[in-house]
């Protein structure tokens, strides 16, 4: 007697069928990464006697679990060998900056802050994800960031629900608010006594967090095919994220957004319109920057002006010239403070990296954030 093979029943129809199909498409590796979307939106620090970490740092072990799960399932992805070499260089040569620094505990913390994101990004690139996984993770990331931005807007106008603000940041924030209140833009936006921080510990970190999802929501709003309701939702998210970012008055983050918008629009625009669209956006961005600069909002402290920043970078370069061992091994930030009576680190990423970690680590890090991200 011949046994007929059993045919599995078809998936249900209607709304239940659509839910069934969505759940069937996301892989286990993608599902394991979903908690990271929420963790990256919270800057809550858990402190012990001699050690502390933020909830966002739990993203690293979660990504490692997702990678090991994918390997166990036989899903592999080729790891970039050049990225691996750059990571090893950061790990090895970065330790010399720890040994050269007078405050070893603080230097180890700074070393961890540099190495952990690089390691996380390398693991993330190695996790086998489908296009649908990436789409879900990006949309979830934008949704969480939009909620965070809404909280920041409420904080700006009410001064309430500020849960994770670091106490040390209130002094500098008060001085910044006092200067912003005297500017045209500050008066126009109706600034009160505080700046938004969302679920973060400070406004600058919160502003940096809002830049990528703002560009992502802009790209999502231009994707095809897309329903009118979805397109409206992503456009609304873009407006909310942009407004929340502006309220932080973080100059570097606003500038990053201004540079990122024309690049994003150029990437998603039709080929024949890319030049015209890019030129138009650049003109609008330039007009906004001129208006902001003219309002006086960028000159609320001596180091916030162009001359102040140039002096800071010049002093940093002069220190490296007179201390060649720091150029190679790093660990010179504390000596730089003492020699120039500085109260802030050099506000230039390249100079700061060389001062703190040396030229080898700085070069490896720059390779990671340029070449490796472009390959991703």
mmCIF file with all atom_site columns, C-alpha atoms in Angstrom, residues 189-361:
data_model
loop_
_atom_site.group_PDB
_atom_site.id
_atom_site.type_symbol
_atom_site.label_atom_id
_atom_site.label_alt_id
_atom_site.label_comp_id
_atom_site.label_asym_id
_atom_site.label_entity_id
_atom_site.label_seq_id
_atom_site.pdbx_PDB_ins_code
_atom_site.Cartn_x
_atom_site.Cartn_y
_atom_site.Cartn_z
_atom_site.occupancy
_atom_site.B_iso_or_equiv
_atom_site.pdbx_formal_charge
_atom_site.auth_seq_id
_atom_site.auth_comp_id
_atom_site.auth_asym_id
_atom_site.auth_atom_id
_atom_site.pdbx_PDB_model_num
ATOM 1   C CA . UNK A 1 189 ? 11.817 78.341 20.044  1.00 0.00 ? 189 UNK A CA 1
ATOM 2   C CA . UNK A 1 190 ? 10.770 79.469 23.514  1.00 0.00 ? 190 UNK A CA 1
ATOM 3   C CA . UNK A 1 191 ? 13.628 77.996 25.514  1.00 0.00 ? 191 UNK A CA 1
ATOM 4   C CA . UNK A 1 192 ? 12.992 77.700 29.250  1.00 0.00 ? 192 UNK A CA 1
ATOM 5   C CA . UNK A 1 193 ? 15.448 76.364 31.856  1.00 0.00 ? 193 UNK A CA 1
ATOM 6   C CA . UNK A 1 194 ? 16.635 73.087 30.389  1.00 0.00 ? 194 UNK A CA 1
ATOM 7   C CA . UNK A 1 195 ? 17.585 71.251 27.209  1.00 0.00 ? 195 UNK A CA 1
ATOM 8   C CA . UNK A 1 196 ? 16.200 67.866 26.158  1.00 0.00 ? 196 UNK A CA 1
ATOM 9   C CA . UNK A 1 197 ? 18.106 64.674 26.972  1.00 0.00 ? 197 UNK A CA 1
ATOM 10  C CA . UNK A 1 198 ? 15.465 62.025 26.236  1.00 0.00 ? 198 UNK A CA 1
ATOM 11  C CA . UNK A 1 199 ? 16.498 58.788 27.922  1.00 0.00 ? 199 UNK A CA 1
ATOM 12  C CA . UNK A 1 200 ? 20.139 59.875 27.846  1.00 0.00 ? 200 UNK A CA 1
ATOM 13  C CA . UNK A 1 201 ? 22.445 61.408 30.442  1.00 0.00 ? 201 UNK A CA 1
ATOM 14  C CA . UNK A 1 202 ? 23.273 64.576 28.465  1.00 0.00 ? 202 UNK A CA 1
ATOM 15  C CA . UNK A 1 203 ? 22.046 66.639 25.523  1.00 0.00 ? 203 UNK A CA 1
ATOM 16  C CA . UNK A 1 204 ? 25.111 66.124 23.312  1.00 0.00 ? 204 UNK A CA 1
ATOM 17  C CA . UNK A 1 205 ? 24.940 62.328 23.447  1.00 0.00 ? 205 UNK A CA 1
ATOM 18  C CA . UNK A 1 206 ? 21.185 62.499 22.922  1.00 0.00 ? 206 UNK A CA 1
ATOM 19  C CA . UNK A 1 207 ? 21.686 64.725 19.875  1.00 0.00 ? 207 UNK A CA 1
ATOM 20  C CA . UNK A 1 208 ? 24.269 62.343 18.403  1.00 0.00 ? 208 UNK A CA 1
ATOM 21  C CA . UNK A 1 209 ? 21.840 59.462 18.914  1.00 0.00 ? 209 UNK A CA 1
ATOM 22  C CA . UNK A 1 210 ? 19.081 61.243 16.938  1.00 0.00 ? 210 UNK A CA 1
ATOM 23  C CA . UNK A 1 211 ? 21.134 61.870 13.770  1.00 0.00 ? 211 UNK A CA 1
ATOM 24  C CA . UNK A 1 212 ? 21.175 58.334 12.231  1.00 0.00 ? 212 UNK A CA 1
ATOM 25  C CA . UNK A 1 213 ? 17.444 57.560 12.727  1.00 0.00 ? 213 UNK A CA 1
ATOM 26  C CA . UNK A 1 214 ? 16.566 60.969 11.277  1.00 0.00 ? 214 UNK A CA 1
ATOM 27  C CA . UNK A 1 215 ? 18.412 60.090 8.066   1.00 0.00 ? 215 UNK A CA 1
ATOM 28  C CA . UNK A 1 216 ? 16.943 56.576 8.110   1.00 0.00 ? 216 UNK A CA 1
ATOM 29  C CA . UNK A 1 217 ? 13.372 57.873 8.387   1.00 0.00 ? 217 UNK A CA 1
ATOM 30  C CA . UNK A 1 218 ? 14.058 60.277 5.532   1.00 0.00 ? 218 UNK A CA 1
ATOM 31  C CA . UNK A 1 219 ? 15.216 57.366 3.377   1.00 0.00 ? 219 UNK A CA 1
ATOM 32  C CA . UNK A 1 220 ? 12.264 55.195 4.437   1.00 0.00 ? 220 UNK A CA 1
ATOM 33  C CA . UNK A 1 221 ? 9.808  57.933 3.448   1.00 0.00 ? 221 UNK A CA 1
ATOM 34  C CA . UNK A 1 222 ? 11.125 57.786 -0.124  1.00 0.00 ? 222 UNK A CA 1
ATOM 35  C CA . UNK A 1 223 ? 11.082 54.012 -0.534  1.00 0.00 ? 223 UNK A CA 1
ATOM 36  C CA . UNK A 1 224 ? 8.848  52.354 -3.120  1.00 0.00 ? 224 UNK A CA 1
ATOM 37  C CA . UNK A 1 225 ? 6.354  50.720 -3.056  1.00 0.00 ? 225 UNK A CA 1
ATOM 38  C CA . UNK A 1 226 ? 4.931  52.478 -0.004  1.00 0.00 ? 226 UNK A CA 1
ATOM 39  C CA . UNK A 1 227 ? 1.371  53.233 1.039   1.00 0.00 ? 227 UNK A CA 1
ATOM 40  C CA . UNK A 1 228 ? 0.273  56.808 1.692   1.00 0.00 ? 228 UNK A CA 1
ATOM 41  C CA . UNK A 1 229 ? -0.213 56.064 5.377   1.00 0.00 ? 229 UNK A CA 1
ATOM 42  C CA . UNK A 1 230 ? 3.277  54.606 5.727   1.00 0.00 ? 230 UNK A CA 1
ATOM 43  C CA . UNK A 1 231 ? 4.852  57.465 3.787   1.00 0.00 ? 231 UNK A CA 1
ATOM 44  C CA . UNK A 1 232 ? 3.082  59.998 6.025   1.00 0.00 ? 232 UNK A CA 1
ATOM 45  C CA . UNK A 1 233 ? 4.260  58.118 9.110   1.00 0.00 ? 233 UNK A CA 1
ATOM 46  C CA . UNK A 1 234 ? 7.928  58.139 8.083   1.00 0.00 ? 234 UNK A CA 1
ATOM 47  C CA . UNK A 1 235 ? 7.745  61.809 7.097   1.00 0.00 ? 235 UNK A CA 1
ATOM 48  C CA . UNK A 1 236 ? 6.199  62.653 10.452  1.00 0.00 ? 236 UNK A CA 1
ATOM 49  C CA . UNK A 1 237 ? 8.994  60.720 12.179  1.00 0.00 ? 237 UNK A CA 1
ATOM 50  C CA . UNK A 1 238 ? 11.571 62.712 10.194  1.00 0.00 ? 238 UNK A CA 1
ATOM 51  C CA . UNK A 1 239 ? 10.029 66.012 11.306  1.00 0.00 ? 239 UNK A CA 1
ATOM 52  C CA . UNK A 1 240 ? 9.837  64.921 14.963  1.00 0.00 ? 240 UNK A CA 1
ATOM 53  C CA . UNK A 1 241 ? 13.418 63.638 15.009  1.00 0.00 ? 241 UNK A CA 1
ATOM 54  C CA . UNK A 1 242 ? 14.742 66.778 13.309  1.00 0.00 ? 242 UNK A CA 1
ATOM 55  C CA . UNK A 1 243 ? 12.873 69.106 15.650  1.00 0.00 ? 243 UNK A CA 1
ATOM 56  C CA . UNK A 1 244 ? 14.011 67.145 18.695  1.00 0.00 ? 244 UNK A CA 1
ATOM 57  C CA . UNK A 1 245 ? 17.600 67.384 17.459  1.00 0.00 ? 245 UNK A CA 1
ATOM 58  C CA . UNK A 1 246 ? 17.374 71.149 16.901  1.00 0.00 ? 246 UNK A CA 1
ATOM 59  C CA . UNK A 1 247 ? 16.089 71.656 20.449  1.00 0.00 ? 247 UNK A CA 1
ATOM 60  C CA . UNK A 1 248 ? 19.310 70.148 21.848  1.00 0.00 ? 248 UNK A CA 1
ATOM 61  C CA . UNK A 1 249 ? 21.307 73.047 20.302  1.00 0.00 ? 249 UNK A CA 1
ATOM 62  C CA . UNK A 1 250 ? 24.142 70.600 19.695  1.00 0.00 ? 250 UNK A CA 1
ATOM 63  C CA . UNK A 1 251 ? 26.128 72.267 16.946  1.00 0.00 ? 251 UNK A CA 1
ATOM 64  C CA . UNK A 1 252 ? 28.136 69.229 15.855  1.00 0.00 ? 252 UNK A CA 1
ATOM 65  C CA . UNK A 1 253 ? 25.054 67.005 15.585  1.00 0.00 ? 253 UNK A CA 1
ATOM 66  C CA . UNK A 1 254 ? 23.041 69.610 13.677  1.00 0.00 ? 254 UNK A CA 1
ATOM 67  C CA . UNK A 1 255 ? 25.962 70.047 11.286  1.00 0.00 ? 255 UNK A CA 1
ATOM 68  C CA . UNK A 1 256 ? 26.211 66.260 10.854  1.00 0.00 ? 256 UNK A CA 1
ATOM 69  C CA . UNK A 1 257 ? 22.524 66.127 10.007  1.00 0.00 ? 257 UNK A CA 1
ATOM 70  C CA . UNK A 1 258 ? 22.918 69.005 7.562   1.00 0.00 ? 258 UNK A CA 1
ATOM 71  C CA . UNK A 1 259 ? 25.719 67.178 5.774   1.00 0.00 ? 259 UNK A CA 1
ATOM 72  C CA . UNK A 1 260 ? 23.919 63.835 5.889   1.00 0.00 ? 260 UNK A CA 1
ATOM 73  C CA . UNK A 1 261 ? 20.622 64.995 4.391   1.00 0.00 ? 261 UNK A CA 1
ATOM 74  C CA . UNK A 1 262 ? 21.938 65.871 0.888   1.00 0.00 ? 262 UNK A CA 1
ATOM 75  C CA . UNK A 1 263 ? 23.946 62.637 0.808   1.00 0.00 ? 263 UNK A CA 1
ATOM 76  C CA . UNK A 1 264 ? 20.861 60.625 1.766   1.00 0.00 ? 264 UNK A CA 1
ATOM 77  C CA . UNK A 1 265 ? 18.640 62.395 -0.749  1.00 0.00 ? 265 UNK A CA 1
ATOM 78  C CA . UNK A 1 266 ? 21.245 61.957 -3.461  1.00 0.00 ? 266 UNK A CA 1
ATOM 79  C CA . UNK A 1 267 ? 21.432 58.224 -2.712  1.00 0.00 ? 267 UNK A CA 1
ATOM 80  C CA . UNK A 1 268 ? 17.669 57.681 -2.993  1.00 0.00 ? 268 UNK A CA 1
ATOM 81  C CA . UNK A 1 269 ? 16.859 60.192 -5.766  1.00 0.00 ? 269 UNK A CA 1
ATOM 82  C CA . UNK A 1 270 ? 16.508 59.229 -9.396  1.00 0.00 ? 270 UNK A CA 1
ATOM 83  C CA . UNK A 1 271 ? 19.741 59.376 -11.362 1.00 0.00 ? 271 UNK A CA 1
ATOM 84  C CA . UNK A 1 272 ? 18.665 62.280 -13.585 1.00 0.00 ? 272 UNK A CA 1
ATOM 85  C CA . UNK A 1 273 ? 17.585 64.348 -10.591 1.00 0.00 ? 273 UNK A CA 1
ATOM 86  C CA . UNK A 1 274 ? 20.485 63.700 -8.209  1.00 0.00 ? 274 UNK A CA 1
ATOM 87  C CA . UNK A 1 275 ? 22.551 66.736 -9.167  1.00 0.00 ? 275 UNK A CA 1
ATOM 88  C CA . UNK A 1 276 ? 19.592 69.132 -9.035  1.00 0.00 ? 276 UNK A CA 1
ATOM 89  C CA . UNK A 1 277 ? 18.257 67.689 -5.758  1.00 0.00 ? 277 UNK A CA 1
ATOM 90  C CA . UNK A 1 278 ? 21.673 67.770 -4.119  1.00 0.00 ? 278 UNK A CA 1
ATOM 91  C CA . UNK A 1 279 ? 22.246 71.383 -5.176  1.00 0.00 ? 279 UNK A CA 1
ATOM 92  C CA . UNK A 1 280 ? 18.839 72.474 -3.891  1.00 0.00 ? 280 UNK A CA 1
ATOM 93  C CA . UNK A 1 281 ? 19.299 70.778 -0.529  1.00 0.00 ? 281 UNK A CA 1
ATOM 94  C CA . UNK A 1 282 ? 22.789 72.237 -0.147  1.00 0.00 ? 282 UNK A CA 1
ATOM 95  C CA . UNK A 1 283 ? 21.448 75.741 -0.798  1.00 0.00 ? 283 UNK A CA 1
ATOM 96  C CA . UNK A 1 284 ? 18.670 75.285 1.767   1.00 0.00 ? 284 UNK A CA 1
ATOM 97  C CA . UNK A 1 285 ? 21.140 73.849 4.271   1.00 0.00 ? 285 UNK A CA 1
ATOM 98  C CA . UNK A 1 286 ? 23.539 76.728 3.697   1.00 0.00 ? 286 UNK A CA 1
ATOM 99  C CA . UNK A 1 287 ? 20.736 79.249 4.233   1.00 0.00 ? 287 UNK A CA 1
ATOM 100 C CA . UNK A 1 288 ? 19.780 77.552 7.507   1.00 0.00 ? 288 UNK A CA 1
ATOM 101 C CA . UNK A 1 289 ? 23.395 77.528 8.698   1.00 0.00 ? 289 UNK A CA 1
ATOM 102 C CA . UNK A 1 290 ? 23.786 81.231 7.887   1.00 0.00 ? 290 UNK A CA 1
ATOM 103 C CA . UNK A 1 291 ? 20.584 81.989 9.780   1.00 0.00 ? 291 UNK A CA 1
ATOM 104 C CA . UNK A 1 292 ? 21.718 79.976 12.812  1.00 0.00 ? 292 UNK A CA 1
ATOM 105 C CA . UNK A 1 293 ? 25.168 81.555 12.833  1.00 0.00 ? 293 UNK A CA 1
ATOM 106 C CA . UNK A 1 294 ? 23.651 85.012 12.442  1.00 0.00 ? 294 UNK A CA 1
ATOM 107 C CA . UNK A 1 295 ? 21.408 84.422 15.442  1.00 0.00 ? 295 UNK A CA 1
ATOM 108 C CA . UNK A 1 296 ? 24.469 84.306 17.691  1.00 0.00 ? 296 UNK A CA 1
ATOM 109 C CA . UNK A 1 297 ? 23.669 80.836 19.007  1.00 0.00 ? 297 UNK A CA 1
ATOM 110 C CA . UNK A 1 298 ? 27.102 79.408 18.142  1.00 0.00 ? 298 UNK A CA 1
ATOM 111 C CA . UNK A 1 299 ? 29.091 81.794 20.312  1.00 0.00 ? 299 UNK A CA 1
ATOM 112 C CA . UNK A 1 300 ? 27.926 80.924 23.839  1.00 0.00 ? 300 UNK A CA 1
ATOM 113 C CA . UNK A 1 301 ? 31.454 80.234 25.105  1.00 0.00 ? 301 UNK A CA 1
ATOM 114 C CA . UNK A 1 302 ? 35.015 81.186 24.209  1.00 0.00 ? 302 UNK A CA 1
ATOM 115 C CA . UNK A 1 303 ? 35.809 77.761 22.806  1.00 0.00 ? 303 UNK A CA 1
ATOM 116 C CA . UNK A 1 304 ? 32.570 77.657 20.855  1.00 0.00 ? 304 UNK A CA 1
ATOM 117 C CA . UNK A 1 305 ? 33.715 80.296 18.410  1.00 0.00 ? 305 UNK A CA 1
ATOM 118 C CA . UNK A 1 306 ? 35.849 79.491 15.399  1.00 0.00 ? 306 UNK A CA 1
ATOM 119 C CA . UNK A 1 307 ? 38.865 81.246 16.937  1.00 0.00 ? 307 UNK A CA 1
ATOM 120 C CA . UNK A 1 308 ? 38.506 79.298 20.177  1.00 0.00 ? 308 UNK A CA 1
ATOM 121 C CA . UNK A 1 309 ? 38.363 75.950 18.400  1.00 0.00 ? 309 UNK A CA 1
ATOM 122 C CA . UNK A 1 310 ? 41.344 76.838 16.203  1.00 0.00 ? 310 UNK A CA 1
ATOM 123 C CA . UNK A 1 311 ? 43.392 77.724 19.292  1.00 0.00 ? 311 UNK A CA 1
ATOM 124 C CA . UNK A 1 312 ? 42.430 74.428 20.885  1.00 0.00 ? 312 UNK A CA 1
ATOM 125 C CA . UNK A 1 313 ? 43.507 72.395 17.851  1.00 0.00 ? 313 UNK A CA 1
ATOM 126 C CA . UNK A 1 314 ? 46.691 74.455 17.443  1.00 0.00 ? 314 UNK A CA 1
ATOM 127 C CA . UNK A 1 315 ? 47.669 73.772 21.049  1.00 0.00 ? 315 UNK A CA 1
ATOM 128 C CA . UNK A 1 316 ? 47.025 70.083 20.577  1.00 0.00 ? 316 UNK A CA 1
ATOM 129 C CA . UNK A 1 317 ? 49.206 69.914 17.466  1.00 0.00 ? 317 UNK A CA 1
ATOM 130 C CA . UNK A 1 318 ? 51.954 71.903 19.200  1.00 0.00 ? 318 UNK A CA 1
ATOM 131 C CA . UNK A 1 319 ? 51.867 69.470 22.114  1.00 0.00 ? 319 UNK A CA 1
ATOM 132 C CA . UNK A 1 320 ? 52.233 66.500 19.754  1.00 0.00 ? 320 UNK A CA 1
ATOM 133 C CA . UNK A 1 321 ? 55.157 68.211 18.010  1.00 0.00 ? 321 UNK A CA 1
ATOM 134 C CA . UNK A 1 322 ? 56.984 68.730 21.294  1.00 0.00 ? 322 UNK A CA 1
ATOM 135 C CA . UNK A 1 323 ? 56.163 65.230 22.609  1.00 0.00 ? 323 UNK A CA 1
ATOM 136 C CA . UNK A 1 324 ? 56.835 62.726 19.787  1.00 0.00 ? 324 UNK A CA 1
ATOM 137 C CA . UNK A 1 325 ? 56.463 59.771 22.158  1.00 0.00 ? 325 UNK A CA 1
ATOM 138 C CA . UNK A 1 326 ? 52.802 60.758 22.623  1.00 0.00 ? 326 UNK A CA 1
ATOM 139 C CA . UNK A 1 327 ? 52.393 60.800 18.847  1.00 0.00 ? 327 UNK A CA 1
ATOM 140 C CA . UNK A 1 328 ? 53.349 57.119 18.784  1.00 0.00 ? 328 UNK A CA 1
ATOM 141 C CA . UNK A 1 329 ? 52.007 55.724 22.063  1.00 0.00 ? 329 UNK A CA 1
ATOM 142 C CA . UNK A 1 330 ? 49.261 58.162 23.102  1.00 0.00 ? 330 UNK A CA 1
ATOM 143 C CA . UNK A 1 331 ? 48.345 58.763 26.732  1.00 0.00 ? 331 UNK A CA 1
ATOM 144 C CA . UNK A 1 332 ? 49.076 62.491 26.510  1.00 0.00 ? 332 UNK A CA 1
ATOM 145 C CA . UNK A 1 333 ? 45.695 63.985 27.372  1.00 0.00 ? 333 UNK A CA 1
ATOM 146 C CA . UNK A 1 334 ? 46.503 64.554 31.055  1.00 0.00 ? 334 UNK A CA 1
ATOM 147 C CA . UNK A 1 335 ? 49.870 66.152 30.272  1.00 0.00 ? 335 UNK A CA 1
ATOM 148 C CA . UNK A 1 336 ? 48.152 68.339 27.686  1.00 0.00 ? 336 UNK A CA 1
ATOM 149 C CA . UNK A 1 337 ? 45.735 69.561 30.380  1.00 0.00 ? 337 UNK A CA 1
ATOM 150 C CA . UNK A 1 338 ? 48.613 70.418 32.718  1.00 0.00 ? 338 UNK A CA 1
ATOM 151 C CA . UNK A 1 339 ? 50.819 72.107 30.107  1.00 0.00 ? 339 UNK A CA 1
ATOM 152 C CA . UNK A 1 340 ? 48.118 74.320 28.566  1.00 0.00 ? 340 UNK A CA 1
ATOM 153 C CA . UNK A 1 341 ? 45.855 74.692 31.642  1.00 0.00 ? 341 UNK A CA 1
ATOM 154 C CA . UNK A 1 342 ? 43.051 73.251 29.519  1.00 0.00 ? 342 UNK A CA 1
ATOM 155 C CA . UNK A 1 343 ? 39.674 72.350 30.979  1.00 0.00 ? 343 UNK A CA 1
ATOM 156 C CA . UNK A 1 344 ? 38.310 70.491 27.948  1.00 0.00 ? 344 UNK A CA 1
ATOM 157 C CA . UNK A 1 345 ? 39.654 67.819 25.640  1.00 0.00 ? 345 UNK A CA 1
ATOM 158 C CA . UNK A 1 346 ? 40.601 68.917 22.131  1.00 0.00 ? 346 UNK A CA 1
ATOM 159 C CA . UNK A 1 347 ? 37.372 69.318 20.162  1.00 0.00 ? 347 UNK A CA 1
ATOM 160 C CA . UNK A 1 348 ? 38.811 67.712 17.061  1.00 0.00 ? 348 UNK A CA 1
ATOM 161 C CA . UNK A 1 349 ? 38.385 63.967 16.692  1.00 0.00 ? 349 UNK A CA 1
ATOM 162 C CA . UNK A 1 350 ? 41.618 63.244 14.837  1.00 0.00 ? 350 UNK A CA 1
ATOM 163 C CA . UNK A 1 351 ? 43.804 65.322 17.163  1.00 0.00 ? 351 UNK A CA 1
ATOM 164 C CA . UNK A 1 352 ? 42.107 63.896 20.257  1.00 0.00 ? 352 UNK A CA 1
ATOM 165 C CA . UNK A 1 353 ? 42.549 60.305 19.058  1.00 0.00 ? 353 UNK A CA 1
ATOM 166 C CA . UNK A 1 354 ? 46.278 60.845 18.511  1.00 0.00 ? 354 UNK A CA 1
ATOM 167 C CA . UNK A 1 355 ? 46.662 62.580 21.886  1.00 0.00 ? 355 UNK A CA 1
ATOM 168 C CA . UNK A 1 356 ? 44.826 59.822 23.729  1.00 0.00 ? 356 UNK A CA 1
ATOM 169 C CA . UNK A 1 357 ? 45.747 56.657 21.797  1.00 0.00 ? 357 UNK A CA 1
ATOM 170 C CA . UNK A 1 358 ? 48.554 57.455 19.341  1.00 0.00 ? 358 UNK A CA 1
ATOM 171 C CA . UNK A 1 359 ? 48.699 57.678 15.579  1.00 0.00 ? 359 UNK A CA 1
ATOM 172 C CA . UNK A 1 360 ? 48.459 53.911 14.942  1.00 0.00 ? 360 UNK A CA 1
ATOM 173 C CA . UNK A 1 361 ? 45.166 53.540 16.810  1.00 0.00 ? 361 UNK A CA 1
#
